[in-house]
Amino acid sequence: MNRAFSRKKDKTWMHTPEALSKHYIPYNAKFLGSTEVEQPKGTEVVRDAVRKLKFARHIKKSEGQKTPKVELQISIYGVKILDPKTKEVQHNCQLHRISFCADDKTDKRIFTFICKDSESNKHLCYVFDSEKCAEEITLTIGQAFDLAYRKFLESGGKDVETRKQIAGLQKRIQELETENTELKNKVQDLENQLRITQVHASPAGSVTPKSPSTDIFDMVPFSPISPQSSTPTRNGTQLPPVPSRSTEIKRDLFGAEPFDPFSCGAGDFPPDIQSKLDEMQEGFKMGLTLEGTVFCLDPLDSRC
């Protein structure tokens, strides 16, 4: 049976899978910064980036600037870099975009990872200074990558589709709420116009008392059990029609067919969803080189 990952050198993971899948592991470190690199992997690539950022940080230190402290939150959803006081997220690096992670054997405090930027698609090397946890942080990122890829295989990429569809439903709810507000405003305008008409039509400006069992349009209050009447109001004004709900039966809760990103063709999904799945699959296929330990994707058998 094929394994999702093969390891050149086994490492003992630091945390339970539940800690990384249901929560996150926090670490404190100093952030030397990030710089663009030409390659997604390589010890020399990282070494040059560390040298460059150390020199830039030395210049800033001579000018009186301190190295900023950050909090790292590592989980199967990515590596977040936050301000430790305000908890504001400065960078959010998804795991499938991280291709290389290592702690510096010549400087035990330094660790780095290379991540592909989601907007520019450039490879950026992030460099940190941690006095005691550099190797542990590196291994934690490696474990999170391992778990994230296994979860991606098990779910068949459905989590990506589900989040996309939920976002679409939330957008639709907002649109319906806007339409509902507009309809309420129209009804209020009609009520105001009707009051004015009744005042002018009644003798001596009096308004004819209304039955407490009906509303301003002389209609019985609407019940969702019975269909809404389309009878016009007393002055002939017709209420705006209520949009009818579709009675089409969908295949699942979100109206989408079950799918497997490893067996279905690109034409089966909208382009934006398919591109996201392709990006995640390609990112995981590239694997994560972890401190000399290589994670690589074995050929998947036909059932995957």
mmCIF file of C-alpha atoms in Angstrom, residues 14-281:
data_model
loop_
_atom_site.group_PDB
_atom_site.id
_atom_site.type_symbol
_atom_site.label_atom_id
_atom_site.label_comp_id
_atom_site.label_asym_id
_atom_site.label_seq_id
_atom_site.Cartn_x
_atom_site.Cartn_y
_atom_site.Cartn_z
ATOM 1 C CA MET A 14 6.490 16.792 19.074
ATOM 2 C CA HIS A 15 2.685 17.064 19.415
ATOM 3 C CA THR A 16 -0.503 15.035 19.221
ATOM 4 C CA PRO A 17 -2.462 15.247 15.944
ATOM 5 C CA GLU A 18 -5.435 16.705 17.847
ATOM 6 C CA ALA A 19 -3.352 19.648 19.074
ATOM 7 C CA LEU A 20 -2.582 20.690 15.497
ATOM 8 C CA SER A 21 -5.900 19.775 13.870
ATOM 9 C CA LYS A 22 -8.317 21.155 16.484
ATOM 10 C CA HIS A 23 -6.173 23.908 17.966
ATOM 11 C CA TYR A 24 -2.723 25.390 17.277
ATOM 12 C CA ILE A 25 0.758 25.396 18.816
ATOM 13 C CA PRO A 26 2.023 28.871 19.784
ATOM 14 C CA TYR A 27 5.673 29.953 19.790
ATOM 15 C CA ASN A 28 7.367 33.264 20.477
ATOM 16 C CA ALA A 29 10.239 34.464 18.313
ATOM 17 C CA LYS A 30 11.904 37.520 16.847
ATOM 18 C CA PHE A 31 11.116 38.222 13.199
ATOM 19 C CA LEU A 32 14.139 39.228 11.117
ATOM 20 C CA GLY A 33 11.909 39.694 8.082
ATOM 21 C CA SER A 34 11.258 38.105 4.703
ATOM 22 C CA THR A 35 12.963 38.385 1.343
ATOM 23 C CA GLU A 36 12.280 37.089 -2.150
ATOM 24 C CA VAL A 37 14.266 34.043 -3.276
ATOM 25 C CA GLU A 38 14.657 32.502 -6.720
ATOM 26 C CA GLN A 39 14.048 28.863 -5.772
ATOM 27 C CA PRO A 40 11.417 27.142 -3.578
ATOM 28 C CA LYS A 41 14.017 24.865 -1.941
ATOM 29 C CA GLY A 42 17.681 24.664 -1.123
ATOM 30 C CA THR A 43 20.112 25.127 1.745
ATOM 31 C CA GLU A 44 22.144 27.663 -0.190
ATOM 32 C CA VAL A 45 19.004 29.619 -1.047
ATOM 33 C CA VAL A 46 18.090 29.848 2.630
ATOM 34 C CA ARG A 47 21.650 30.616 3.695
ATOM 35 C CA ASP A 48 21.836 33.602 1.329
ATOM 36 C CA ALA A 49 18.473 34.886 2.579
ATOM 37 C CA VAL A 50 19.570 34.588 6.221
ATOM 38 C CA ARG A 51 22.810 36.418 5.489
ATOM 39 C CA LYS A 52 20.940 39.195 3.693
ATOM 40 C CA LEU A 53 18.332 39.684 6.433
ATOM 41 C CA LYS A 54 20.906 39.497 9.230
ATOM 42 C CA PHE A 55 22.889 42.273 7.574
ATOM 43 C CA ALA A 56 19.745 44.402 7.124
ATOM 44 C CA ARG A 57 18.783 43.799 10.748
ATOM 45 C CA HIS A 58 22.307 44.781 11.891
ATOM 46 C CA ILE A 59 21.942 48.105 10.060
ATOM 47 C CA LYS A 60 18.551 48.743 11.672
ATOM 48 C CA LYS A 61 19.926 47.820 15.093
ATOM 49 C CA SER A 62 22.732 50.357 14.680
ATOM 50 C CA GLU A 63 20.023 52.933 13.988
ATOM 51 C CA GLY A 64 18.317 52.073 17.263
ATOM 52 C CA GLN A 65 15.567 49.816 15.894
ATOM 53 C CA LYS A 66 14.808 46.635 17.822
ATOM 54 C CA THR A 67 14.021 43.320 16.200
ATOM 55 C CA PRO A 68 10.217 42.936 16.414
ATOM 56 C CA LYS A 69 8.790 40.090 18.453
ATOM 57 C CA VAL A 70 6.060 37.923 16.967
ATOM 58 C CA GLU A 71 3.876 34.996 17.925
ATOM 59 C CA LEU A 72 3.712 31.976 15.634
ATOM 60 C CA GLN A 73 0.529 29.905 15.599
ATOM 61 C CA ILE A 74 1.081 26.581 13.826
ATOM 62 C CA SER A 75 -1.786 24.284 12.850
ATOM 63 C CA ILE A 76 -2.910 22.151 9.912
ATOM 64 C CA TYR A 77 -4.383 25.338 8.408
ATOM 65 C CA GLY A 78 -1.065 27.155 8.188
ATOM 66 C CA VAL A 79 1.507 29.248 10.000
ATOM 67 C CA LYS A 80 0.189 32.556 11.285
ATOM 68 C CA ILE A 81 2.550 35.368 12.260
ATOM 69 C CA LEU A 82 0.895 37.708 14.757
ATOM 70 C CA ASP A 83 1.689 40.720 16.861
ATOM 71 C CA PRO A 84 2.025 39.196 20.372
ATOM 72 C CA LYS A 85 0.178 42.091 22.047
ATOM 73 C CA THR A 86 -2.633 43.008 19.665
ATOM 74 C CA LYS A 87 -2.930 39.511 18.097
ATOM 75 C CA GLU A 88 -3.160 41.183 14.688
ATOM 76 C CA VAL A 89 -2.235 38.742 11.906
ATOM 77 C CA GLN A 90 0.743 40.053 9.940
ATOM 78 C CA HIS A 91 1.212 37.042 7.654
ATOM 79 C CA ASN A 92 -0.825 33.891 7.073
ATOM 80 C CA CYS A 93 1.172 31.182 5.288
ATOM 81 C CA GLN A 94 -0.855 28.192 4.104
ATOM 82 C CA LEU A 95 0.951 24.879 4.495
ATOM 83 C CA HIS A 96 0.587 23.737 0.895
ATOM 84 C CA ARG A 97 2.529 26.873 -0.118
ATOM 85 C CA ILE A 98 5.466 26.125 2.221
ATOM 86 C CA SER A 99 8.122 24.139 0.378
ATOM 87 C CA PHE A 100 11.226 24.335 2.603
ATOM 88 C CA CYS A 101 11.743 24.623 6.337
ATOM 89 C CA ALA A 102 14.999 24.393 8.290
ATOM 90 C CA ASP A 103 16.817 25.450 11.412
ATOM 91 C CA ASP A 104 20.348 26.752 10.974
ATOM 92 C CA LYS A 105 22.935 24.249 12.247
ATOM 93 C CA THR A 106 25.572 26.989 12.425
ATOM 94 C CA ASP A 107 23.295 29.267 14.486
ATOM 95 C CA LYS A 108 20.959 27.289 16.746
ATOM 96 C CA ARG A 109 18.638 30.265 17.208
ATOM 97 C CA ILE A 110 17.785 30.762 13.517
ATOM 98 C CA PHE A 111 15.038 28.943 11.636
ATOM 99 C CA THR A 112 13.453 29.693 8.275
ATOM 100 C CA PHE A 113 10.820 28.579 5.832
ATOM 101 C CA ILE A 114 10.121 29.360 2.185
ATOM 102 C CA CYS A 115 6.524 30.107 1.227
ATOM 103 C CA LYS A 116 4.941 31.017 -2.104
ATOM 104 C CA ASP A 117 3.086 34.312 -1.788
ATOM 105 C CA SER A 118 -0.624 33.972 -2.591
ATOM 106 C CA GLU A 119 -0.864 37.300 -4.436
ATOM 107 C CA SER A 120 2.442 37.722 -6.278
ATOM 108 C CA ASN A 121 3.271 33.973 -6.558
ATOM 109 C CA LYS A 122 6.851 34.870 -5.616
ATOM 110 C CA HIS A 123 8.812 32.653 -3.244
ATOM 111 C CA LEU A 124 9.552 34.426 0.030
ATOM 112 C CA CYS A 125 11.978 33.249 2.700
ATOM 113 C CA TYR A 126 10.883 34.077 6.260
ATOM 114 C CA VAL A 127 13.657 34.208 8.891
ATOM 115 C CA PHE A 128 13.188 34.050 12.668
ATOM 116 C CA ASP A 129 15.330 34.108 15.795
ATOM 117 C CA SER A 130 14.316 31.826 18.646
ATOM 118 C CA GLU A 131 16.742 31.147 21.478
ATOM 119 C CA LYS A 132 15.481 27.718 22.514
ATOM 120 C CA CYS A 133 12.792 26.478 20.106
ATOM 121 C CA ALA A 134 14.249 26.731 16.579
ATOM 122 C CA GLU A 135 14.452 22.984 15.945
ATOM 123 C CA GLU A 136 11.133 22.298 17.683
ATOM 124 C CA ILE A 137 9.357 24.918 15.565
ATOM 125 C CA THR A 138 10.826 23.392 12.412
ATOM 126 C CA LEU A 139 9.590 19.932 13.383
ATOM 127 C CA THR A 140 6.161 21.296 14.326
ATOM 128 C CA ILE A 141 5.743 22.842 10.876
ATOM 129 C CA GLY A 142 6.778 19.519 9.343
ATOM 130 C CA GLN A 143 4.227 17.620 11.422
ATOM 131 C CA ALA A 144 1.479 20.109 10.528
ATOM 132 C CA PHE A 145 2.334 19.722 6.823
ATOM 133 C CA ASP A 146 2.147 15.924 7.138
ATOM 134 C CA LEU A 147 -1.254 16.051 8.853
ATOM 135 C CA ALA A 148 -2.640 18.679 6.474
ATOM 136 C CA TYR A 149 -1.793 16.641 3.408
ATOM 137 C CA ARG A 150 -3.264 13.454 4.854
ATOM 138 C CA LYS A 151 -6.443 15.367 5.701
ATOM 139 C CA PHE A 152 -6.553 16.712 2.142
ATOM 140 C CA LEU A 153 -6.316 13.170 0.754
ATOM 141 C CA GLU A 154 -8.952 11.800 3.141
ATOM 142 C CA SER A 155 -11.436 14.571 2.428
ATOM 143 C CA GLY A 156 -10.816 14.480 -1.316
ATOM 144 C CA GLY A 157 -10.588 18.243 -1.340
ATOM 145 C CA LYS A 158 -14.219 18.581 -0.250
ATOM 146 C CA ASP A 159 -13.304 20.993 2.531
ATOM 147 C CA VAL A 160 -12.201 23.523 -0.078
ATOM 148 C CA GLU A 161 -15.487 23.189 -1.965
ATOM 149 C CA THR A 162 -17.544 23.354 1.221
ATOM 150 C CA ARG A 163 -15.879 26.571 2.365
ATOM 151 C CA LYS A 164 -16.397 28.025 -1.103
ATOM 152 C CA GLN A 165 -20.087 27.136 -1.118
ATOM 153 C CA ILE A 166 -20.606 28.458 2.416
ATOM 154 C CA ALA A 167 -19.072 31.754 1.326
ATOM 155 C CA GLY A 168 -21.475 31.806 -1.629
ATOM 156 C CA LEU A 169 -24.450 31.111 0.635
ATOM 157 C CA GLN A 170 -23.384 33.880 3.004
ATOM 158 C CA LYS A 171 -23.220 36.285 0.088
ATOM 159 C CA ARG A 172 -26.690 35.213 -1.042
ATOM 160 C CA ILE A 173 -28.048 35.730 2.485
ATOM 161 C CA GLN A 174 -26.698 39.279 2.460
ATOM 162 C CA GLU A 175 -28.379 39.911 -0.890
ATOM 163 C CA LEU A 176 -31.704 38.571 0.430
ATOM 164 C CA GLU A 177 -31.393 40.712 3.545
ATOM 165 C CA THR A 178 -30.887 43.761 1.344
ATOM 166 C CA GLU A 179 -33.928 42.844 -0.757
ATOM 167 C CA ASN A 180 -35.952 42.310 2.415
ATOM 168 C CA THR A 181 -35.002 45.753 3.703
ATOM 169 C CA GLU A 182 -36.022 47.332 0.401
ATOM 170 C CA LEU A 183 -39.387 45.532 0.497
ATOM 171 C CA LYS A 184 -39.980 46.699 4.061
ATOM 172 C CA ASN A 185 -39.287 50.273 3.013
ATOM 173 C CA LYS A 186 -41.733 49.961 0.105
ATOM 174 C CA VAL A 187 -44.424 48.566 2.409
ATOM 175 C CA GLN A 188 -43.837 51.430 4.845
ATOM 176 C CA ASP A 189 -44.206 53.940 2.022
ATOM 177 C CA LEU A 190 -47.474 52.314 0.946
ATOM 178 C CA GLU A 191 -48.773 52.434 4.515
ATOM 179 C CA ASN A 192 -47.944 56.131 4.756
ATOM 180 C CA GLN A 193 -49.671 56.843 1.445
ATOM 181 C CA LEU A 194 -52.743 54.890 2.547
ATOM 182 C CA ARG A 195 -52.984 56.836 5.821
ATOM 183 C CA ILE A 196 -52.862 60.118 3.905
ATOM 184 C CA THR A 197 -55.561 58.892 1.493
ATOM 185 C CA GLN A 198 -57.842 57.801 4.341
ATOM 186 C CA VAL A 199 -57.409 61.091 6.167
ATOM 187 C CA HIS A 200 -58.474 63.067 3.093
ATOM 188 C CA ALA A 201 -61.327 60.672 2.226
ATOM 189 C CA SER A 202 -62.926 60.480 5.710
ATOM 190 C CA PRO A 203 -65.488 63.134 6.838
ATOM 191 C CA ALA A 204 -64.060 65.857 9.061
ATOM 192 C CA GLY A 205 -60.627 64.291 8.721
ATOM 193 C CA SER A 206 -61.603 61.290 10.851
ATOM 194 C CA VAL A 207 -60.207 57.836 10.174
ATOM 195 C CA THR A 208 -62.554 54.866 10.147
ATOM 196 C CA PRO A 209 -61.630 52.440 12.946
ATOM 197 C CA LYS A 210 -60.150 49.181 11.730
ATOM 198 C CA SER A 211 -60.855 45.699 12.956
ATOM 199 C CA PRO A 212 -58.082 44.533 15.285
ATOM 200 C CA SER A 213 -57.985 41.211 13.432
ATOM 201 C CA THR A 214 -56.749 42.773 10.197
ATOM 202 C CA ASP A 215 -53.741 44.855 9.213
ATOM 203 C CA ILE A 216 -53.616 48.244 7.531
ATOM 204 C CA PHE A 217 -54.515 46.631 4.207
ATOM 205 C CA ASP A 218 -57.614 44.905 5.708
ATOM 206 C CA MET A 219 -55.842 41.599 5.376
ATOM 207 C CA VAL A 220 -55.536 38.784 7.883
ATOM 208 C CA PRO A 221 -51.946 38.632 9.159
ATOM 209 C CA PHE A 222 -49.833 36.375 6.969
ATOM 210 C CA SER A 223 -49.305 32.785 8.079
ATOM 211 C CA PRO A 224 -46.382 30.804 6.624
ATOM 212 C CA ILE A 225 -48.599 27.703 6.582
ATOM 213 C CA SER A 226 -51.142 29.086 4.146
ATOM 214 C CA PRO A 227 -50.283 30.587 0.752
ATOM 215 C CA GLN A 228 -50.164 34.394 0.597
ATOM 216 C CA SER A 229 -53.176 36.017 -1.037
ATOM 217 C CA SER A 230 -52.610 38.275 -4.009
ATOM 218 C CA THR A 231 -55.878 40.228 -3.397
ATOM 219 C CA PRO A 232 -55.326 43.954 -4.015
ATOM 220 C CA THR A 233 -55.708 46.409 -1.143
ATOM 221 C CA ARG A 234 -58.695 48.720 -0.596
ATOM 222 C CA ASN A 235 -57.250 51.507 -2.719
ATOM 223 C CA GLY A 236 -56.254 49.110 -5.522
ATOM 224 C CA THR A 237 -52.536 49.076 -4.764
ATOM 225 C CA GLN A 238 -50.925 45.679 -5.233
ATOM 226 C CA LEU A 239 -48.233 44.565 -2.792
ATOM 227 C CA PRO A 240 -44.836 43.764 -4.322
ATOM 228 C CA PRO A 241 -44.631 40.065 -5.221
ATOM 229 C CA VAL A 242 -42.583 37.875 -2.882
ATOM 230 C CA PRO A 243 -39.842 35.976 -4.744
ATOM 231 C CA SER A 244 -40.796 32.331 -4.998
ATOM 232 C CA ARG A 245 -38.480 29.676 -3.620
ATOM 233 C CA SER A 246 -37.076 27.081 -5.900
ATOM 234 C CA THR A 247 -38.505 23.619 -5.377
ATOM 235 C CA GLU A 248 -35.679 21.905 -7.194
ATOM 236 C CA ILE A 249 -34.208 19.093 -5.126
ATOM 237 C CA LYS A 250 -30.437 19.404 -4.765
ATOM 238 C CA ARG A 251 -28.073 16.500 -4.419
ATOM 239 C CA ASP A 252 -26.585 17.685 -1.125
ATOM 240 C CA LEU A 253 -27.038 20.434 1.453
ATOM 241 C CA PHE A 254 -25.085 22.923 -0.639
ATOM 242 C CA GLY A 255 -26.561 21.951 -4.005
ATOM 243 C CA ALA A 256 -23.369 20.355 -5.328
ATOM 244 C CA GLU A 257 -22.518 16.832 -6.373
ATOM 245 C CA PRO A 258 -19.967 14.847 -4.343
ATOM 246 C CA PHE A 259 -16.588 14.974 -6.023
ATOM 247 C CA ASP A 260 -12.995 13.760 -5.822
ATOM 248 C CA PRO A 261 -10.293 16.207 -7.008
ATOM 249 C CA PHE A 262 -7.974 13.323 -7.882
ATOM 250 C CA SER A 263 -10.350 11.590 -10.314
ATOM 251 C CA CYS A 264 -12.673 14.273 -11.692
ATOM 252 C CA GLY A 265 -11.873 16.371 -14.717
ATOM 253 C CA ALA A 266 -11.312 20.118 -14.643
ATOM 254 C CA GLY A 267 -14.578 20.722 -16.466
ATOM 255 C CA ASP A 268 -16.620 19.328 -13.575
ATOM 256 C CA PHE A 269 -16.135 22.402 -11.357
ATOM 257 C CA PRO A 270 -16.237 26.165 -11.736
ATOM 258 C CA PRO A 271 -12.811 27.528 -12.779
ATOM 259 C CA ASP A 272 -12.150 29.313 -9.465
ATOM 260 C CA ILE A 273 -12.806 26.184 -7.382
ATOM 261 C CA GLN A 274 -10.821 23.948 -9.718
ATOM 262 C CA SER A 275 -7.843 26.326 -9.713
ATOM 263 C CA LYS A 276 -7.837 26.318 -5.900
ATOM 264 C CA LEU A 277 -7.906 22.521 -5.776
ATOM 265 C CA ASP A 278 -5.165 22.300 -8.403
ATOM 266 C CA GLU A 279 -3.046 24.751 -6.424
ATOM 267 C CA MET A 280 -3.416 22.762 -3.193
ATOM 268 C CA GLN A 281 -2.729 19.456 -4.904
#
